[in-house]
CSV table of C-alpha atoms in Angstrom, one decimal:
chain,number,residue,atom,x,y,z
A,254,UNK,CA,2.7,-22.2,32.2
A,255,UNK,CA,2.6,-18.5,32.7
A,256,UNK,CA,1.7,-15.8,30.2
A,257,UNK,CA,3.3,-12.6,29.5
A,258,UNK,CA,1.9,-9.1,29.2
A,259,UNK,CA,1.2,-9.9,25.5
A,260,UNK,CA,-1.2,-12.7,26.5
A,261,UNK,CA,1.3,-15.4,24.9
A,262,UNK,CA,2.3,-18.3,26.8
A,263,UNK,CA,5.9,-18.4,28.2
A,264,UNK,CA,8.0,-21.0,29.6
A,265,UNK,CA,9.1,-19.6,33.0
A,266,UNK,CA,12.1,-21.6,33.1
A,267,UNK,CA,13.5,-19.9,30.0
A,268,UNK,CA,12.8,-16.2,31.5
A,269,UNK,CA,16.2,-14.3,31.8
A,270,UNK,CA,17.0,-11.7,34.2
A,271,UNK,CA,18.8,-8.5,33.3
A,272,UNK,CA,18.7,-6.9,36.8
A,273,UNK,CA,22.6,-6.3,37.1
A,274,UNK,CA,22.4,-4.5,33.7
A,275,UNK,CA,19.3,-2.3,34.9
A,276,UNK,CA,21.2,-1.2,37.9
A,277,UNK,CA,24.2,0.0,35.8
A,278,UNK,CA,21.9,1.6,33.3
A,279,UNK,CA,20.4,4.0,35.8
A,280,UNK,CA,21.1,6.7,36.5
A,281,UNK,CA,24.1,7.2,34.2
A,282,UNK,CA,25.1,4.6,32.0
A,283,UNK,CA,28.6,6.1,31.3
A,284,UNK,CA,29.4,6.2,35.0
A,285,UNK,CA,28.4,2.9,36.0
A,286,UNK,CA,31.4,0.4,37.0
A,287,UNK,CA,31.8,-0.8,34.4
A,288,UNK,CA,30.4,1.5,31.9
A,289,UNK,CA,27.3,0.0,30.0
A,290,UNK,CA,28.2,-0.8,26.5
A,291,UNK,CA,26.1,-0.8,23.0
A,292,UNK,CA,26.6,-4.7,22.6
A,293,UNK,CA,25.2,-5.2,26.2
A,294,UNK,CA,22.1,-3.1,25.4
A,295,UNK,CA,21.5,-5.2,22.0
A,296,UNK,CA,21.9,-8.3,23.8
A,297,UNK,CA,19.3,-7.4,26.2
A,298,UNK,CA,16.9,-6.2,23.5
A,299,UNK,CA,17.6,-9.5,21.6
A,300,UNK,CA,15.9,-11.3,24.6
A,301,UNK,CA,12.6,-9.3,23.9
A,302,UNK,CA,12.3,-11.2,20.6
A,303,UNK,CA,12.4,-14.7,22.0
A,304,UNK,CA,9.9,-13.7,24.9
A,305,UNK,CA,12.5,-14.2,27.5
A,306,UNK,CA,12.2,-11.0,29.4
A,307,UNK,CA,9.4,-10.4,32.1
A,308,UNK,CA,7.0,-7.5,31.2
A,309,UNK,CA,8.4,-5.5,34.2
A,310,UNK,CA,12.2,-5.8,33.1
A,311,UNK,CA,11.1,-5.1,29.2
A,312,UNK,CA,9.4,-1.9,30.5
A,313,UNK,CA,12.2,-0.9,32.6
A,314,UNK,CA,14.8,-1.5,30.2
A,315,UNK,CA,12.8,0.6,27.6
A,316,UNK,CA,12.2,3.2,30.0
A,317,UNK,CA,15.8,3.5,31.3
A,318,UNK,CA,17.2,3.4,27.8
A,319,UNK,CA,14.4,6.4,27.0
A,320,UNK,CA,15.2,8.6,30.0
A,321,UNK,CA,19.2,8.4,29.8
A,322,UNK,CA,19.1,8.9,26.1
A,323,UNK,CA,21.1,5.6,25.5
A,324,UNK,CA,18.5,4.9,22.8
A,325,UNK,CA,19.5,7.8,20.7
A,326,UNK,CA,23.4,6.7,20.5
A,327,UNK,CA,24.4,5.5,16.8
A,328,UNK,CA,26.1,2.4,18.0
A,329,UNK,CA,23.2,1.3,20.3
A,330,UNK,CA,20.5,2.0,17.4
A,331,UNK,CA,22.8,0.0,14.8
A,332,UNK,CA,23.3,-2.8,17.2
A,333,UNK,CA,19.7,-3.0,18.4
A,334,UNK,CA,18.4,-2.9,14.7
A,335,UNK,CA,20.6,-5.7,13.8
A,336,UNK,CA,19.1,-7.7,16.7
A,337,UNK,CA,15.6,-7.0,15.5
A,338,UNK,CA,16.8,-8.0,11.8
A,339,UNK,CA,18.3,-11.2,13.2
A,340,UNK,CA,15.0,-12.2,14.8
A,341,UNK,CA,13.1,-11.6,11.6
A,342,UNK,CA,11.3,-14.3,9.7
A,343,UNK,CA,13.7,-16.2,7.5
A,344,UNK,CA,13.8,-15.4,3.9
A,345,UNK,CA,15.1,-17.6,1.2
A,346,UNK,CA,18.3,-15.5,0.5
A,347,UNK,CA,19.4,-17.4,-2.6
A,348,UNK,CA,15.9,-17.3,-4.5
A,349,UNK,CA,15.4,-13.4,-3.5
A,350,UNK,CA,18.9,-12.6,-4.8
A,351,UNK,CA,18.2,-14.3,-8.1
A,352,UNK,CA,14.9,-12.8,-8.3
A,353,UNK,CA,15.7,-9.1,-7.1
A,354,UNK,CA,18.9,-9.2,-9.5
A,355,UNK,CA,17.1,-10.3,-12.4
A,356,UNK,CA,14.7,-7.5,-12.0
A,357,UNK,CA,17.3,-4.8,-11.4
A,358,UNK,CA,19.6,-5.8,-14.0
A,359,UNK,CA,17.7,-4.0,-17.0
A,360,UNK,CA,17.5,-0.9,-14.6
A,361,UNK,CA,21.1,-0.4,-13.6
A,362,UNK,CA,22.4,2.9,-15.1
A,363,UNK,CA,24.7,5.7,-14.0
A,364,UNK,CA,26.1,4.7,-10.5
A,365,UNK,CA,22.8,2.6,-9.6
A,366,UNK,CA,23.6,-1.0,-9.7
A,367,UNK,CA,19.9,-2.3,-9.8
A,368,UNK,CA,19.7,-3.0,-6.2
A,369,UNK,CA,16.9,-2.7,-3.8
A,370,UNK,CA,15.8,0.7,-2.6
A,371,UNK,CA,13.7,1.9,0.4
A,372,UNK,CA,12.3,5.4,1.4
A,373,UNK,CA,11.0,5.5,5.0
A,374,UNK,CA,10.5,7.7,8.2
A,375,UNK,CA,10.6,7.4,11.8
A,376,UNK,CA,7.4,9.0,12.1
A,377,UNK,CA,6.2,11.1,15.2
A,378,UNK,CA,6.5,14.4,13.7
A,379,UNK,CA,3.0,15.8,14.7
A,380,UNK,CA,2.4,17.2,11.3
A,381,UNK,CA,0.1,14.4,9.9
A,382,UNK,CA,1.0,15.1,6.2
A,383,UNK,CA,-0.1,13.0,3.3
A,384,UNK,CA,1.6,9.4,2.9
A,385,UNK,CA,4.5,10.9,1.2
A,386,UNK,CA,7.4,8.3,1.5
A,387,UNK,CA,4.8,5.3,0.4
A,388,UNK,CA,3.6,7.2,-2.6
A,389,UNK,CA,7.4,8.1,-3.5
A,390,UNK,CA,8.2,4.5,-3.4
A,391,UNK,CA,5.3,3.6,-5.9
A,392,UNK,CA,6.3,6.4,-8.1
A,393,UNK,CA,10.0,5.4,-8.4
A,394,UNK,CA,9.4,1.8,-9.0
A,395,UNK,CA,9.4,2.0,-12.8
A,396,UNK,CA,13.0,3.3,-12.4
A,397,UNK,CA,14.3,1.2,-9.3
A,398,UNK,CA,13.5,-1.9,-7.4
A,399,UNK,CA,11.9,-0.9,-4.2
A,400,UNK,CA,11.6,-2.9,-0.9
A,401,UNK,CA,9.3,-0.7,0.9
A,402,UNK,CA,9.2,-1.5,4.7
A,403,UNK,CA,5.9,-0.3,6.5
A,404,UNK,CA,3.2,-0.5,8.8
A,405,UNK,CA,-0.1,0.5,9.8
A,406,UNK,CA,-0.7,3.9,11.3
A,407,UNK,CA,0.8,4.8,14.9
A,408,UNK,CA,1.1,8.4,15.3
A,409,UNK,CA,-1.0,9.6,12.1
A,410,UNK,CA,-4.6,8.7,10.7
A,411,UNK,CA,-3.0,6.9,7.8
A,412,UNK,CA,-0.1,4.4,7.7
A,413,UNK,CA,1.4,3.0,4.7
A,414,UNK,CA,-0.2,-0.3,5.0
A,415,UNK,CA,-3.8,1.6,5.5
A,416,UNK,CA,-3.1,3.5,2.2
A,417,UNK,CA,-2.2,0.4,0.1
A,418,UNK,CA,-5.2,-1.4,1.5
A,419,UNK,CA,-7.5,1.3,0.8
A,420,UNK,CA,-7.3,1.8,-3.1
A,421,UNK,CA,-9.7,0.9,-5.5
A,422,UNK,CA,-11.2,-0.7,-7.5
A,423,UNK,CA,-8.9,-3.4,-5.9
A,424,UNK,CA,-6.6,-3.0,-3.1
A,425,UNK,CA,-3.2,-4.6,-2.5
A,426,UNK,CA,-3.4,-8.0,-0.8
A,427,UNK,CA,-0.6,-7.4,1.8
A,428,UNK,CA,-1.5,-10.6,3.6
A,429,UNK,CA,-0.2,-12.4,0.7
A,430,UNK,CA,3.3,-10.9,0.9
A,431,UNK,CA,5.0,-13.3,3.3
A,432,UNK,CA,8.8,-13.8,3.6
A,433,UNK,CA,8.5,-17.3,1.6
A,434,UNK,CA,6.6,-15.6,-1.1
A,435,UNK,CA,8.9,-12.3,-1.7
A,436,UNK,CA,11.0,-13.9,-4.3
A,437,UNK,CA,7.8,-14.8,-6.4
A,438,UNK,CA,6.6,-11.1,-5.9
A,439,UNK,CA,9.9,-9.8,-7.7
A,440,UNK,CA,9.5,-12.2,-10.5
A,441,UNK,CA,6.2,-10.1,-11.4
A,442,UNK,CA,6.9,-6.7,-10.2
A,443,UNK,CA,9.7,-4.0,-9.4
A,444,UNK,CA,7.8,-3.1,-6.3
A,445,UNK,CA,7.4,-5.0,-3.1
A,446,UNK,CA,5.7,-3.7,0.1
A,447,UNK,CA,7.2,-5.4,3.2
A,448,UNK,CA,4.4,-5.4,6.0
A,449,UNK,CA,6.3,-5.4,9.3
A,450,UNK,CA,4.0,-7.7,11.4
A,451,UNK,CA,4.4,-10.3,8.5
A,452,UNK,CA,8.2,-10.1,8.7
A,453,UNK,CA,8.9,-9.0,12.4
A,454,UNK,CA,6.7,-11.4,14.0
A,455,UNK,CA,8.4,-11.3,17.5
A,456,UNK,CA,7.4,-7.7,18.1
A,457,UNK,CA,4.1,-9.0,19.2
A,458,UNK,CA,6.0,-9.7,22.4
A,459,UNK,CA,6.6,-6.0,23.3
A,460,UNK,CA,3.6,-4.4,21.5
A,461,UNK,CA,1.4,-4.2,24.7
A,462,UNK,CA,4.2,-3.0,26.8
A,463,UNK,CA,5.1,-0.1,24.3
A,464,UNK,CA,1.4,0.8,24.5
A,465,UNK,CA,1.2,0.9,28.2
A,466,UNK,CA,4.3,3.0,28.6
A,467,UNK,CA,2.8,5.9,26.7
A,468,UNK,CA,6.2,7.2,25.6
A,469,UNK,CA,8.1,6.6,22.5
A,470,UNK,CA,10.8,4.0,23.1
A,471,UNK,CA,13.9,2.9,20.9
A,472,UNK,CA,11.5,0.7,18.7
A,473,UNK,CA,10.1,4.0,17.5
A,474,UNK,CA,13.7,4.5,16.0
A,475,UNK,CA,14.7,0.9,14.9
A,476,UNK,CA,12.0,0.6,12.2
A,477,UNK,CA,13.7,2.3,9.3
A,478,UNK,CA,17.0,0.5,10.1
A,479,UNK,CA,15.1,-2.9,10.3
A,480,UNK,CA,14.1,-3.5,6.6
A,481,UNK,CA,13.9,-7.4,6.8
A,482,UNK,CA,16.0,-7.7,3.6
A,483,UNK,CA,18.9,-5.8,5.0
A,484,UNK,CA,20.8,-8.8,6.0
A,485,UNK,CA,20.5,-10.2,2.4
A,486,UNK,CA,23.1,-7.4,1.3
A,487,UNK,CA,20.5,-6.6,-1.6
A,488,UNK,CA,19.5,-3.1,-0.4
A,489,UNK,CA,21.6,-0.5,-2.4
A,490,UNK,CA,20.0,2.9,-1.5
A,491,UNK,CA,17.5,4.3,0.8
A,492,UNK,CA,16.2,7.6,2.0
A,493,UNK,CA,15.2,7.9,5.9
A,494,UNK,CA,13.4,10.7,7.4
A,495,UNK,CA,13.9,11.6,11.0
A,496,UNK,CA,11.5,13.9,13.1
A,497,UNK,CA,14.2,15.6,15.0
A,498,UNK,CA,17.2,17.3,13.6
A,499,UNK,CA,19.5,16.3,16.6
A,500,UNK,CA,18.9,12.6,15.4
A,501,UNK,CA,20.1,13.2,11.6
A,502,UNK,CA,23.8,12.8,12.2
A,503,UNK,CA,23.0,10.0,14.8
A,504,UNK,CA,21.1,8.2,12.4
A,505,UNK,CA,23.6,8.6,9.5
A,506,UNK,CA,26.0,7.1,11.5
A,507,UNK,CA,23.9,4.1,12.7
A,508,UNK,CA,23.3,3.4,9.0
A,509,UNK,CA,26.9,3.5,8.3
A,510,UNK,CA,27.7,1.2,11.2
A,511,UNK,CA,25.0,-1.1,9.7
A,512,UNK,CA,27.0,-1.4,6.5
A,513,UNK,CA,24.8,1.0,4.4
A,514,UNK,CA,26.9,2.8,1.7
A,515,UNK,CA,24.3,4.8,-0.1
A,516,UNK,CA,21.6,6.8,2.0
A,517,UNK,CA,20.4,9.9,3.1
A,518,UNK,CA,18.9,10.8,6.3
A,519,UNK,CA,16.8,13.8,6.0
A,520,UNK,CA,14.7,16.3,8.5
A,521,UNK,CA,12.6,19.2,7.3
A,522,UNK,CA,13.4,22.5,9.5
A,523,UNK,CA,9.9,21.9,10.7
A,524,UNK,CA,11.0,18.9,12.5
A,525,UNK,CA,9.5,17.0,9.7
A,526,UNK,CA,10.4,13.3,8.7
A,527,UNK,CA,10.4,14.0,4.9
A,528,UNK,CA,12.0,16.5,2.6
A,529,UNK,CA,10.1,19.6,3.2
A,530,UNK,CA,8.0,21.4,0.5
A,531,UNK,CA,7.8,24.4,2.7
A,532,UNK,CA,11.3,25.4,3.4
A,533,UNK,CA,14.8,23.8,4.0
A,534,UNK,CA,15.6,20.3,4.6
A,535,UNK,CA,18.6,19.3,6.7
A,536,UNK,CA,20.2,16.5,5.0
A,537,UNK,CA,23.0,13.9,5.9
A,538,UNK,CA,24.2,11.8,2.7
A,539,UNK,CA,26.3,8.5,3.0
A,540,UNK,CA,28.7,8.7,0.0
A,541,UNK,CA,31.1,6.0,-1.1
A,542,UNK,CA,34.7,7.1,-1.3
A,543,UNK,CA,35.5,4.0,-3.5
A,544,UNK,CA,33.1,2.8,-6.1
A,545,UNK,CA,32.4,-1.0,-6.6
A,546,UNK,CA,30.4,-3.2,-8.6
A,547,UNK,CA,30.0,-5.7,-5.9
A,548,UNK,CA,26.7,-5.8,-3.8
A,549,UNK,CA,26.6,-4.4,-0.3
A,550,UNK,CA,26.6,-8.3,1.0
A,551,UNK,CA,30.2,-8.5,-0.2
A,552,UNK,CA,31.4,-5.3,1.2
A,553,UNK,CA,33.0,-4.7,4.6
A,554,UNK,CA,30.4,-3.4,6.9
A,555,UNK,CA,32.6,-1.1,9.2
A,556,UNK,CA,31.7,1.8,6.8
A,557,UNK,CA,35.3,2.9,6.8
A,558,UNK,CA,35.4,4.3,3.5
A,559,UNK,CA,31.8,5.9,3.6
A,560,UNK,CA,31.9,9.5,4.3
A,561,UNK,CA,28.7,11.5,5.8
A,562,UNK,CA,28.3,14.8,4.0
A,563,UNK,CA,25.8,17.4,5.5
A,564,UNK,CA,24.0,20.0,3.7
A,565,UNK,CA,20.6,21.4,3.1
A,566,UNK,CA,18.0,21.2,0.4
A,567,UNK,CA,14.9,23.5,-0.7
A,568,UNK,CA,12.3,23.0,-3.1
A,569,UNK,CA,14.0,25.5,-5.5
A,570,UNK,CA,17.0,22.9,-5.9
A,571,UNK,CA,14.5,20.5,-7.4
A,572,UNK,CA,13.2,23.3,-9.6
A,573,UNK,CA,9.9,23.4,-7.9
A,574,UNK,CA,8.0,26.1,-5.9
A,575,UNK,CA,7.6,26.0,-1.9
A,576,UNK,CA,4.3,25.1,-0.4
A,577,UNK,CA,3.1,25.8,3.2
A,578,UNK,CA,2.7,22.5,5.1
A,579,UNK,CA,-1.0,23.8,5.6
A,580,UNK,CA,-1.5,22.9,1.7
A,581,UNK,CA,-0.4,19.4,2.3
A,582,UNK,CA,-1.9,18.5,5.7
A,583,UNK,CA,-3.6,17.6,8.1
A,584,UNK,CA,-3.3,14.0,6.7
A,585,UNK,CA,-6.7,12.5,5.5
A,586,UNK,CA,-8.5,9.1,6.3
A,587,UNK,CA,-6.6,6.1,4.3
A,588,UNK,CA,-9.4,6.0,1.7
A,589,UNK,CA,-9.0,9.7,0.9
A,590,UNK,CA,-5.2,9.4,0.6
A,591,UNK,CA,-5.6,6.4,-1.5
A,592,UNK,CA,-7.8,8.6,-3.9
A,593,UNK,CA,-5.0,11.1,-4.1
A,594,UNK,CA,-2.4,8.4,-4.6
A,595,UNK,CA,-4.5,7.2,-7.7
A,596,UNK,CA,-5.0,10.8,-9.0
A,597,UNK,CA,-1.1,11.3,-9.1
A,598,UNK,CA,-0.6,7.8,-10.6
A,599,UNK,CA,-3.1,8.6,-13.3
A,600,UNK,CA,-1.6,12.0,-13.9
A,601,UNK,CA,-4.8,13.9,-13.0
A,602,UNK,CA,-3.3,16.5,-10.8
A,603,UNK,CA,-1.9,19.8,-12.1
A,604,UNK,CA,2.0,19.9,-12.4
A,605,UNK,CA,2.0,22.5,-9.7
A,606,UNK,CA,-0.2,20.7,-7.1
A,607,UNK,CA,1.4,21.1,-3.5
A,608,UNK,CA,1.0,17.4,-2.6
A,609,UNK,CA,2.3,16.3,-5.9
A,610,UNK,CA,5.4,18.5,-5.7
A,611,UNK,CA,5.6,17.5,-2.2
A,612,UNK,CA,6.0,13.7,-3.4
A,613,UNK,CA,8.1,14.8,-6.4
A,614,UNK,CA,10.8,16.3,-4.1
A,615,UNK,CA,11.1,13.0,-2.0
A,616,UNK,CA,10.8,10.7,-4.9
A,617,UNK,CA,13.5,12.5,-6.8
A,618,UNK,CA,15.7,12.3,-3.6
A,619,UNK,CA,15.6,8.5,-3.7
A,620,UNK,CA,16.3,8.5,-7.5
A,621,UNK,CA,19.4,10.5,-6.9
A,622,UNK,CA,20.7,8.8,-3.8
A,623,UNK,CA,20.4,5.5,-5.7
A,624,UNK,CA,23.1,6.9,-8.4
A,625,UNK,CA,20.7,6.5,-11.3
A,626,UNK,CA,20.8,10.3,-11.9
A,627,UNK,CA,24.4,10.3,-12.4
A,628,UNK,CA,23.9,8.6,-16.0
A,629,UNK,CA,24.6,11.1,-18.7
A,630,UNK,CA,22.2,9.3,-20.9
A,631,UNK,CA,18.4,8.6,-20.5
A,632,UNK,CA,16.6,5.9,-22.2
A,633,UNK,CA,13.6,5.4,-19.9
A,634,UNK,CA,10.9,4.6,-22.7
A,635,UNK,CA,8.4,6.3,-24.8
A,636,UNK,CA,8.0,10.0,-24.0
A,637,UNK,CA,11.6,10.4,-22.6
A,638,UNK,CA,13.4,12.7,-25.1
A,639,UNK,CA,16.7,11.8,-23.4
A,640,UNK,CA,17.4,15.4,-22.2
A,641,UNK,CA,19.4,14.8,-19.1
A,642,UNK,CA,19.5,17.6,-16.6
A,643,UNK,CA,23.2,17.7,-15.6
A,644,UNK,CA,22.9,20.6,-13.3
A,645,UNK,CA,24.3,19.7,-9.8
A,646,UNK,CA,22.9,21.3,-6.5
A,647,UNK,CA,23.7,21.1,-3.0
A,648,UNK,CA,25.6,18.0,-2.1
A,649,UNK,CA,26.7,17.3,-5.7
A,650,UNK,CA,23.2,15.9,-6.5
A,651,UNK,CA,21.3,16.1,-9.7
A,652,UNK,CA,17.9,16.9,-7.9
A,653,UNK,CA,16.5,18.5,-11.0
A,654,UNK,CA,17.4,15.3,-13.0
A,655,UNK,CA,15.5,13.3,-10.4
A,656,UNK,CA,12.4,15.2,-10.7
A,657,UNK,CA,12.4,14.8,-14.5
A,658,UNK,CA,12.8,11.1,-14.3
A,659,UNK,CA,9.9,10.9,-11.6
A,660,UNK,CA,7.7,13.0,-13.8
A,661,UNK,CA,8.3,10.9,-16.8
A,662,UNK,CA,7.3,7.8,-14.6
A,663,UNK,CA,4.0,9.5,-13.9
A,664,UNK,CA,3.4,11.0,-17.4
A,665,UNK,CA,4.0,8.1,-19.4
A,666,UNK,CA,1.9,5.8,-17.3
A,667,UNK,CA,4.8,3.7,-16.2
A,668,UNK,CA,4.1,4.2,-12.5
A,669,UNK,CA,0.4,3.4,-12.9
A,670,UNK,CA,1.4,0.2,-14.7
A,671,UNK,CA,4.0,-1.0,-12.2
A,672,UNK,CA,1.5,-0.2,-9.4
A,673,UNK,CA,-1.4,-2.3,-11.0
A,674,UNK,CA,1.2,-5.2,-11.8
A,675,UNK,CA,1.9,-5.1,-7.9
A,676,UNK,CA,-1.6,-5.2,-7.0
A,677,UNK,CA,-2.4,-8.1,-9.4
A,678,UNK,CA,0.8,-10.0,-8.1
A,679,UNK,CA,-0.4,-10.0,-4.7
A,680,UNK,CA,-3.7,-11.6,-5.8
A,681,UNK,CA,-1.7,-14.3,-7.4
A,682,UNK,CA,0.8,-15.3,-4.8
């Protein structure tokens, strides 16, 4: 039995050839006879997840997609992300639905129905800033039910998994969060971190090939759309950061094609895959034309009743000051970023701290996109005076209300308690 570039054994009798497709992919897929279609590309990508393509053909496919720009088309991204999700480790959907809905039932308010939420970026923006989206996901966990999809560092010093495993005195035990234990985790906490290698095990077949190619491939774009619980229909809202503004509309369309109904794609004007604390952020927001109390799983997934609205946001729209990216970068080592995370959770940073405000902007955006800030009443708990900030800014969002709610999560200790419950739960699974 032969071995692939991954070092894993492969049954040569099961190797599939995609030579005819490769010939049509280069040099101009639209002019091929017949033209190359997105379903064909997704079908070829799906063979990677079953270890059915040779390393040479896998590399050739990824290279052709990259240099023809086919991997930056909305329908290709959407269908390839679907193939990646379909190949993910199985999850007990019935058990997860029960646990997640029980957890979210008491959080539903405004237009937020209590579903799962995620905030994630594509990476690759070369700014190496603080772990903003991961910290934002933790800060919002007292307000929303979080399913944070993440991995180790690829282009930065500190990836989301690196950060969470570096907290003191006891780090989160990410190895314990497996697909079969996910429902049990939600029985104990509103926060879950879905460590990509545990859920997308078939990615091991392509990892060494991606490393040898030396340039970014379609897999650098699929991660934010490959949350492993997407197919359960439980994800209600997400914020996705892209590192290039020309990908903004493309990603929004890919999300719409994937069935997302509440989402916002963001790109800082500095080509930053977060909402910028330094200046304007370009936004593409998915907005439902018709409201429904049913879950995404019950909706038609063609996105026909979802619009994409474009606008820009600035720190002032959140009631916050602007801060140069130099004040929040370069990113530090995981243990240093973990200490900053804990300082935020313990409310030890000044209210005008640049990193804190950077995180507040991004966390508030997720809370707004979820629909929670559309509530005209506020009963978060002790320390909440109920004074809703009803002012609406660009895109019709109550961005300042989002900041108010996230600040409450920090100042009341709710975010710290949720984090501690998550850490404890990972050691009990």
